[in-house]
Short mmCIF file of C-alpha atoms in Angstrom, two decimals:
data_model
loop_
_atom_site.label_atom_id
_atom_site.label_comp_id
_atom_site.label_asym_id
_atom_site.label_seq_id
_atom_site.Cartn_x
_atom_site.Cartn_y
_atom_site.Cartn_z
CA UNK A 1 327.10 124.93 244.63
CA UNK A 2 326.34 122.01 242.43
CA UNK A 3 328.28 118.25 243.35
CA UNK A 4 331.73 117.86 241.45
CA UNK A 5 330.90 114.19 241.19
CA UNK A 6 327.42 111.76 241.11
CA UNK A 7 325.77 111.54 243.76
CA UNK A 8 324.34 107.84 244.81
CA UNK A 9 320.44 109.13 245.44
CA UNK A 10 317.82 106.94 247.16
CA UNK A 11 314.88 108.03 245.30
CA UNK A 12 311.23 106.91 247.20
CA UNK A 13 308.36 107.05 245.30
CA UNK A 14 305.13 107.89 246.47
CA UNK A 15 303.16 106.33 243.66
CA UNK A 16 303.75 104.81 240.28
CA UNK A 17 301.48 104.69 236.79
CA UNK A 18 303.89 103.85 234.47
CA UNK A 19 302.66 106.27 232.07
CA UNK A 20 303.41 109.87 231.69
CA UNK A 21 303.90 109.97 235.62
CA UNK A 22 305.48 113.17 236.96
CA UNK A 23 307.20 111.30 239.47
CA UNK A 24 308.54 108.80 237.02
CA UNK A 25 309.77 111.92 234.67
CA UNK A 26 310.99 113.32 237.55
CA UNK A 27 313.50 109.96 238.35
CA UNK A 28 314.90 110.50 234.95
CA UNK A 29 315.88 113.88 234.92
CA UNK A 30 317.66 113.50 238.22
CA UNK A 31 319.29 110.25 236.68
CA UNK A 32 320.71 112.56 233.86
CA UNK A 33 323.43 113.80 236.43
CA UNK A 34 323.39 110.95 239.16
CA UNK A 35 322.95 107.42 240.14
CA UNK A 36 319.53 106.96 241.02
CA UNK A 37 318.38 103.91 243.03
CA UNK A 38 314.67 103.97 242.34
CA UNK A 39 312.11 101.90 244.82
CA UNK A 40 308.09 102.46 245.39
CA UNK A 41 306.25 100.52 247.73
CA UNK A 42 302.86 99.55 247.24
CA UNK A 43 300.58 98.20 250.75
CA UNK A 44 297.86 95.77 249.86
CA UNK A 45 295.73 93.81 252.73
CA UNK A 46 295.82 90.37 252.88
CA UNK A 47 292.98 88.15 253.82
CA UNK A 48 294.65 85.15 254.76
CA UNK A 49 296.15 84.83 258.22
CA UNK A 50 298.84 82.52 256.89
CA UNK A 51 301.64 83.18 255.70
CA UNK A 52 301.44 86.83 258.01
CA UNK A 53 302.82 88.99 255.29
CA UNK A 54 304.46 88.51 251.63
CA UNK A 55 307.34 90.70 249.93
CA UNK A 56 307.07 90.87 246.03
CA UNK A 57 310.13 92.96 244.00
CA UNK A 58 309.50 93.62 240.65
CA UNK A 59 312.08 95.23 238.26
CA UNK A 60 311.56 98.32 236.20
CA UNK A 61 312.61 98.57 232.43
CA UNK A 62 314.66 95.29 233.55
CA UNK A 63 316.93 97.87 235.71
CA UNK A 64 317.83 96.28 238.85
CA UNK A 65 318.15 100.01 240.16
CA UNK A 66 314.68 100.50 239.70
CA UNK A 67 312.41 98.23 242.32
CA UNK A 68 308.33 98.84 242.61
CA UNK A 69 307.90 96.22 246.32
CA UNK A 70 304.48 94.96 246.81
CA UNK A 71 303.88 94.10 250.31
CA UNK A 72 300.78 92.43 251.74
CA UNK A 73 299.69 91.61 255.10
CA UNK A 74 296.89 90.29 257.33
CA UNK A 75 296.81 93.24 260.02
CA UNK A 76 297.82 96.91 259.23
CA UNK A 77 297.23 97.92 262.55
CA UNK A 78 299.61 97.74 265.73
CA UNK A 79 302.22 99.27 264.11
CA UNK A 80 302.59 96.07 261.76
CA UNK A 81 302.35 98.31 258.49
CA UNK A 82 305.59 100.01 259.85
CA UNK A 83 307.03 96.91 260.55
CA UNK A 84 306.43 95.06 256.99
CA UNK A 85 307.50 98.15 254.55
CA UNK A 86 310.38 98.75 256.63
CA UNK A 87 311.27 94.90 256.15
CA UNK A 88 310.89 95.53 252.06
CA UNK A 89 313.30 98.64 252.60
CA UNK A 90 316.16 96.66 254.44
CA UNK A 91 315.71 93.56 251.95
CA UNK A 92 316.46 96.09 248.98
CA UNK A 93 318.96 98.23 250.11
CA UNK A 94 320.91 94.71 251.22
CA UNK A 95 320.68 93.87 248.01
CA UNK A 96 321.71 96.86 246.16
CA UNK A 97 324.39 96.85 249.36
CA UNK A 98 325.23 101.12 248.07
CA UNK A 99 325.98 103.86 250.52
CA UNK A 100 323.48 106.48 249.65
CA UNK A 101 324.20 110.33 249.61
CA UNK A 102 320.81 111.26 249.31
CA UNK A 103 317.28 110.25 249.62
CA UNK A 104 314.91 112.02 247.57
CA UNK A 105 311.50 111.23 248.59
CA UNK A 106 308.76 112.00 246.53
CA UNK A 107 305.05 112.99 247.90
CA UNK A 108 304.19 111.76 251.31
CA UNK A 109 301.94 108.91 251.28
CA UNK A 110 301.79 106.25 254.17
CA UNK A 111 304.42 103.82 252.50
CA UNK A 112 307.13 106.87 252.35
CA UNK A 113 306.32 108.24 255.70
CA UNK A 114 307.26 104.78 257.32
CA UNK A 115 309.87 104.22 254.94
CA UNK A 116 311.94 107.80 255.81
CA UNK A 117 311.58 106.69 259.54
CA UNK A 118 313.99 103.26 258.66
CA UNK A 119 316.56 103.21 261.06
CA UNK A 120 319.46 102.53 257.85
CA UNK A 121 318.25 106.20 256.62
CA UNK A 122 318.91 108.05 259.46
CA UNK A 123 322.21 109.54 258.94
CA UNK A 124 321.65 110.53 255.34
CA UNK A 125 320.47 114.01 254.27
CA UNK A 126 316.85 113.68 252.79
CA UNK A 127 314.79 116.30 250.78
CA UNK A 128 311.17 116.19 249.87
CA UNK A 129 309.25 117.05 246.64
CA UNK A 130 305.63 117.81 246.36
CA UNK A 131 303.56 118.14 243.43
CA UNK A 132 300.29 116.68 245.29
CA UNK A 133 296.84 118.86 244.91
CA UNK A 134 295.77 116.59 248.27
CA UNK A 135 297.16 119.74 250.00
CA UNK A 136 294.85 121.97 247.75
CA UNK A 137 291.42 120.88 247.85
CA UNK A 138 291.70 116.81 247.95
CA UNK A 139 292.15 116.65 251.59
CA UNK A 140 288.55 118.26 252.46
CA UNK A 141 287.19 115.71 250.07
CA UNK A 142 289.06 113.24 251.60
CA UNK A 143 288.40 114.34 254.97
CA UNK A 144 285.12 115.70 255.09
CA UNK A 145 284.69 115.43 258.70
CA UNK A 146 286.79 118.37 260.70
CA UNK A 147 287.92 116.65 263.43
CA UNK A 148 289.73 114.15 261.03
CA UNK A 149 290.42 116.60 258.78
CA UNK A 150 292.15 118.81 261.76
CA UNK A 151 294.07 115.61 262.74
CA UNK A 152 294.94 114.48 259.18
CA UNK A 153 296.74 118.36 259.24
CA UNK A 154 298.14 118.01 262.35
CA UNK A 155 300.03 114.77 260.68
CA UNK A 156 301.27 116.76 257.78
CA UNK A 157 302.41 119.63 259.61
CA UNK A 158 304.61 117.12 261.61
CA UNK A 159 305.60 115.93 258.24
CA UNK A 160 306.78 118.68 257.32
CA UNK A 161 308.66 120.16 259.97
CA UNK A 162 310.87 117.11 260.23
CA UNK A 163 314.10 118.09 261.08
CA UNK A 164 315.54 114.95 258.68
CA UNK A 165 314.30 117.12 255.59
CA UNK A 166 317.17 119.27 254.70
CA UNK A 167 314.71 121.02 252.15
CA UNK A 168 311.02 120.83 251.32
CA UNK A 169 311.12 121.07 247.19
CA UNK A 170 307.67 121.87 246.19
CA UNK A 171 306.94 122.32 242.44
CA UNK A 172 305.55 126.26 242.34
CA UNK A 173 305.62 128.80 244.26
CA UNK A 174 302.25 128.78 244.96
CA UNK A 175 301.78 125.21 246.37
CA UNK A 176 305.07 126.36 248.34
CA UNK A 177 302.80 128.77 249.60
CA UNK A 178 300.30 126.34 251.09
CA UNK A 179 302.58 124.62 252.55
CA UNK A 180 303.93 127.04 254.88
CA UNK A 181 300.69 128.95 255.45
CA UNK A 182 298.12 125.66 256.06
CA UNK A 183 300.65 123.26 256.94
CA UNK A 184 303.19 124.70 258.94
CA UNK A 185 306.64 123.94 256.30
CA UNK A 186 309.56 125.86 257.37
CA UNK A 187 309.85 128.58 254.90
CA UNK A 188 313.50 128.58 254.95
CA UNK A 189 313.63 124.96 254.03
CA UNK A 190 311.13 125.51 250.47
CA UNK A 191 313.16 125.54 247.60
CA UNK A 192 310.71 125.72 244.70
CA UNK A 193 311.46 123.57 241.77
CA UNK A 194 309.23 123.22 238.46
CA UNK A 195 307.47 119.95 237.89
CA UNK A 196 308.85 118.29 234.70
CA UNK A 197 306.53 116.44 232.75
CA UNK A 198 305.85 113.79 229.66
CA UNK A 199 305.61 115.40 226.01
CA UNK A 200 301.43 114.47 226.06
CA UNK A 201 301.22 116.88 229.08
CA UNK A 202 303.55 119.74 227.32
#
């Protein structure tokens, strides 16, 4: 049964181009019947040792609810990547100081995988959308060698068994498919829902 009322939904982004983006179209179709609190986290190294890292919040369409957070830093290693997009997570959702129902977290990438881990998260019911052909093809190009490739599975099928992800929403059937069958998804948690996309892709 659908919510009587708006929910307050923590949507994660995986990635961002501005520009006929599914994950973008995606944000504004759930914003059509809730309040959507919109934040994508972009890694980049840093060369200099000093300062050690650097937090950079940009606004989206001038809508403080939407946030794309650049962080750079000297080391990723050590568990320091963890620690410095977990920092951007807790500086934004201090200052948008909202309870969240949800968190809607679209396409694992490193960034979202440490960010669904954040200790302020861990009460709240989370779901999972993929629309990602990695899980197709992309990962044996990606991952040509098949011990990496075997562990690089191995990481997604811990992914997605988390027990944090009330459902795993990929967008076909098909791709809901691979999931379960290569990657070890909990069937009973795939709830297929179509990809929406801009008019140039219709």
């Amino acid at each position: 049964m659908a919510p009587s009322h708006r929910l307050k939904v923590l949507f994660i982004a995986g990635w961002r181009t501005d520009f006929g983006d599914f994950i973008a179209e995606h944000h504004r179709a759930v914003s059509t019947t809730h309040d959507v609190y919109y934040v994508h986290v972009e890694f980049k190294k840093k060369f200099s040792l000093l300062p050690f890292f650097r937090i950079g919040v940009r606004q989206v369409d001038n809508d403080p609810r939407q946030v794309v957070v650049t962080v750079s830093c000297y080391l990723r290693r050590l568990g320091m990547f963890d620690f410095v997009v977990n920092k951007a997570l807790v500086r934004i959702l201090r200052r948008w100081g909202v309870t969240f129902d949800l968190v809607h977290v679209n396409v694992r990438t490193p960034e979202t995988e440490a960010l669904v881990s954040n200790a302020l998260l861990r009460s709240i019911p989370k779901v999972l959308t993929e629309h990602n052909t990695f899980y197709h093809t992309k990962i044996n190009n990606q991952f040509p060698d098949p011990s990496l490739r075997a562990a690089e599975k191995e990481r997604i099928s811990r992914w997605l068994a988390k027990s944090d992800f009330t459902y795993v929403i990929p967008v076909s059937r098909q791709l809901g498919d691979v999931l379960v069958e290569r990657f070890g998804a909990p069937r009973e948690r795939i709830r297929v829902v179509p990809n929406v996309a801009a008019t140039q892709y219709l």
